[in-house]
């Protein structure tokens, strides 16, 4: 083996020459400029206001920030009794039944903590998302009770006094593990709980409707089908010690969701509320709940969520009722120190910001055990969309728990960009676990969208194309508002200032107003910036979020209206032809391309029509919108069972030359026929 050559000695001049080369080389080079190209007319789709939601949060914070969505969720809600205002805290705290603080328990079920939560959420202008139990158990009464009595089941590894030695602690409340660490088995669930069935949930819905109205009347319309049921055998093992299976979870989903829909046809259900990566593919009864096992094999080898959506589709085909409106998952990035962590070290901060790409990027392999064991990209949102498109089209996407850190700058920046990604990628509902601390940097991440100027200004509208030349340095997103308003969101993830040029199709002529937060400044005004040569050049501080509020100039001229001889565009009673039958099934959608029909040209942006509902078997409504968009909350036509009802409407069409129009039928079951007569169009 040859020996290594002896080191060469250098004179002083050699060292100086080397140092000068280093100064001129990459070590001291300025970061390359970033270019952001925005096209306000490309990739346009609505951004749901329900993205900016949280779990819980204080009343004062809700009144300040006006959360559009607040979720009543978490382990304790799996066994919450709306009748006695008490919940079991599961393995989080010794399987204890703990009554909610209530100044007037004699008035129950009125005035419960859940009632107050709904009332305060609605008063602050938001929607409440209520978790309803599917587990089949709820607390017996309003007394303190615990699942594993030491006196009854023997000495245990821990009790309340060993883990929380306060005066008056209860040494009889054990943690359910023998002193050798093995689980206590054979305990009686009735120590804390009583059995319930779907009538417990429908009774709760009736109670809420009596207080706030039905879903159609502005009451509670969103219901989560329990919380992380694949973890019941650990989190709630005192009443559900066995791992859940594909069949058990689907049976419970079917029974409870069908009861919810029967109670209120306008209610919207979210499921299966999976806890994380493993449960997207396997049941708790498979290999450790996180690998191929007998349960998945017995169900055609299909991933759990894929199989779950297939069952929902089969049920809808057989019964005409959509049981799942939102595919609901929980997503916590699994890289060390990223989620639920205040770690703001340099390495963790950089990792936290990179990990956002796991939401959408097929080329990004998550830097955690997931990619290490599966060797595949997570690409979470495209994966969910593919399952939905394959099995249950029209299902919305919800992230009812997620978290990208509870610390300072990188946590806030990641939170702000996660919201932008949700909007761009077409997520329909999201609720952070949990609401950020009052007046924290993470609160600023939400205020960037909900009240960026401190006077109530919101970012709201349609996501449009915004492409960064270096997404790892500067993330870019754009939202088109009404008129000529455009918001551009820029997230500098670098530890150095980045020069960024924003180019907007058609050019910019007006001064932009800037808002920003970074590591040393809370969200506030960052001055203005005038365009040069039709573009905006900005110096983005290190680790900062910048909102540029732009005016694209005079709005386009009003569309011209052209009349056409009255003509029938659609009649689903007629089985012949692409614009005929069959009638629409409950909670389904149909799309028609109207360009070229009845004198409607390919350049039409909207049509003036008369909608008629014929022979509906249940009360319901039609919602109409441009194909490829999101069904609005507003309805175009409402009716009672068996009623023939008509209404005039101006309906938007796609502007891609097809004149695409989608109609969604909201109804509990059965079918309704649709007639559409056109009288004119806008272009």
mmCIF file of C-alpha atoms in Angstrom, residues 344 349 407-413 440-441 444 492 494-495 516-523 540-546:
data_model
loop_
_atom_site.group_PDB
_atom_site.id
_atom_site.type_symbol
_atom_site.label_atom_id
_atom_site.label_comp_id
_atom_site.label_asym_id
_atom_site.label_seq_id
_atom_site.Cartn_x
_atom_site.Cartn_y
_atom_site.Cartn_z
ATOM 1 C CA UNK A 344 -35.662 26.263 17.148
ATOM 2 C CA UNK A 349 -35.495 24.877 11.898
ATOM 3 C CA UNK A 407 -41.667 27.426 19.011
ATOM 4 C CA UNK A 408 -40.651 30.728 17.487
ATOM 5 C CA UNK A 409 -39.565 31.851 14.036
ATOM 6 C CA UNK A 410 -39.338 28.602 12.062
ATOM 7 C CA UNK A 411 -42.528 27.261 13.670
ATOM 8 C CA UNK A 412 -44.428 30.422 12.721
ATOM 9 C CA UNK A 413 -42.975 30.486 9.215
ATOM 10 C CA UNK A 440 -47.371 34.445 19.760
ATOM 11 C CA UNK A 441 -45.428 34.335 16.474
ATOM 12 C CA UNK A 444 -49.097 35.976 13.450
ATOM 13 C CA UNK A 492 -37.944 33.365 2.842
ATOM 14 C CA UNK A 494 -33.082 31.062 4.129
ATOM 15 C CA UNK A 495 -30.964 32.371 7.011
ATOM 16 C CA UNK A 516 -44.325 41.073 7.267
ATOM 17 C CA UNK A 517 -43.154 39.142 10.286
ATOM 18 C CA UNK A 518 -39.692 37.721 10.950
ATOM 19 C CA UNK A 519 -37.499 36.562 13.818
ATOM 20 C CA UNK A 520 -37.363 39.974 15.477
ATOM 21 C CA UNK A 521 -40.565 41.663 14.368
ATOM 22 C CA UNK A 522 -44.191 40.775 14.899
ATOM 23 C CA UNK A 523 -46.621 41.045 11.993
ATOM 24 C CA UNK A 540 -36.780 39.592 1.953
ATOM 25 C CA UNK A 541 -35.235 39.403 5.433
ATOM 26 C CA UNK A 542 -33.958 36.065 6.665
ATOM 27 C CA UNK A 543 -36.650 33.677 7.863
ATOM 28 C CA UNK A 544 -39.522 36.016 7.111
ATOM 29 C CA UNK A 545 -43.075 35.917 5.788
ATOM 30 C CA UNK A 546 -44.037 38.801 3.489
#
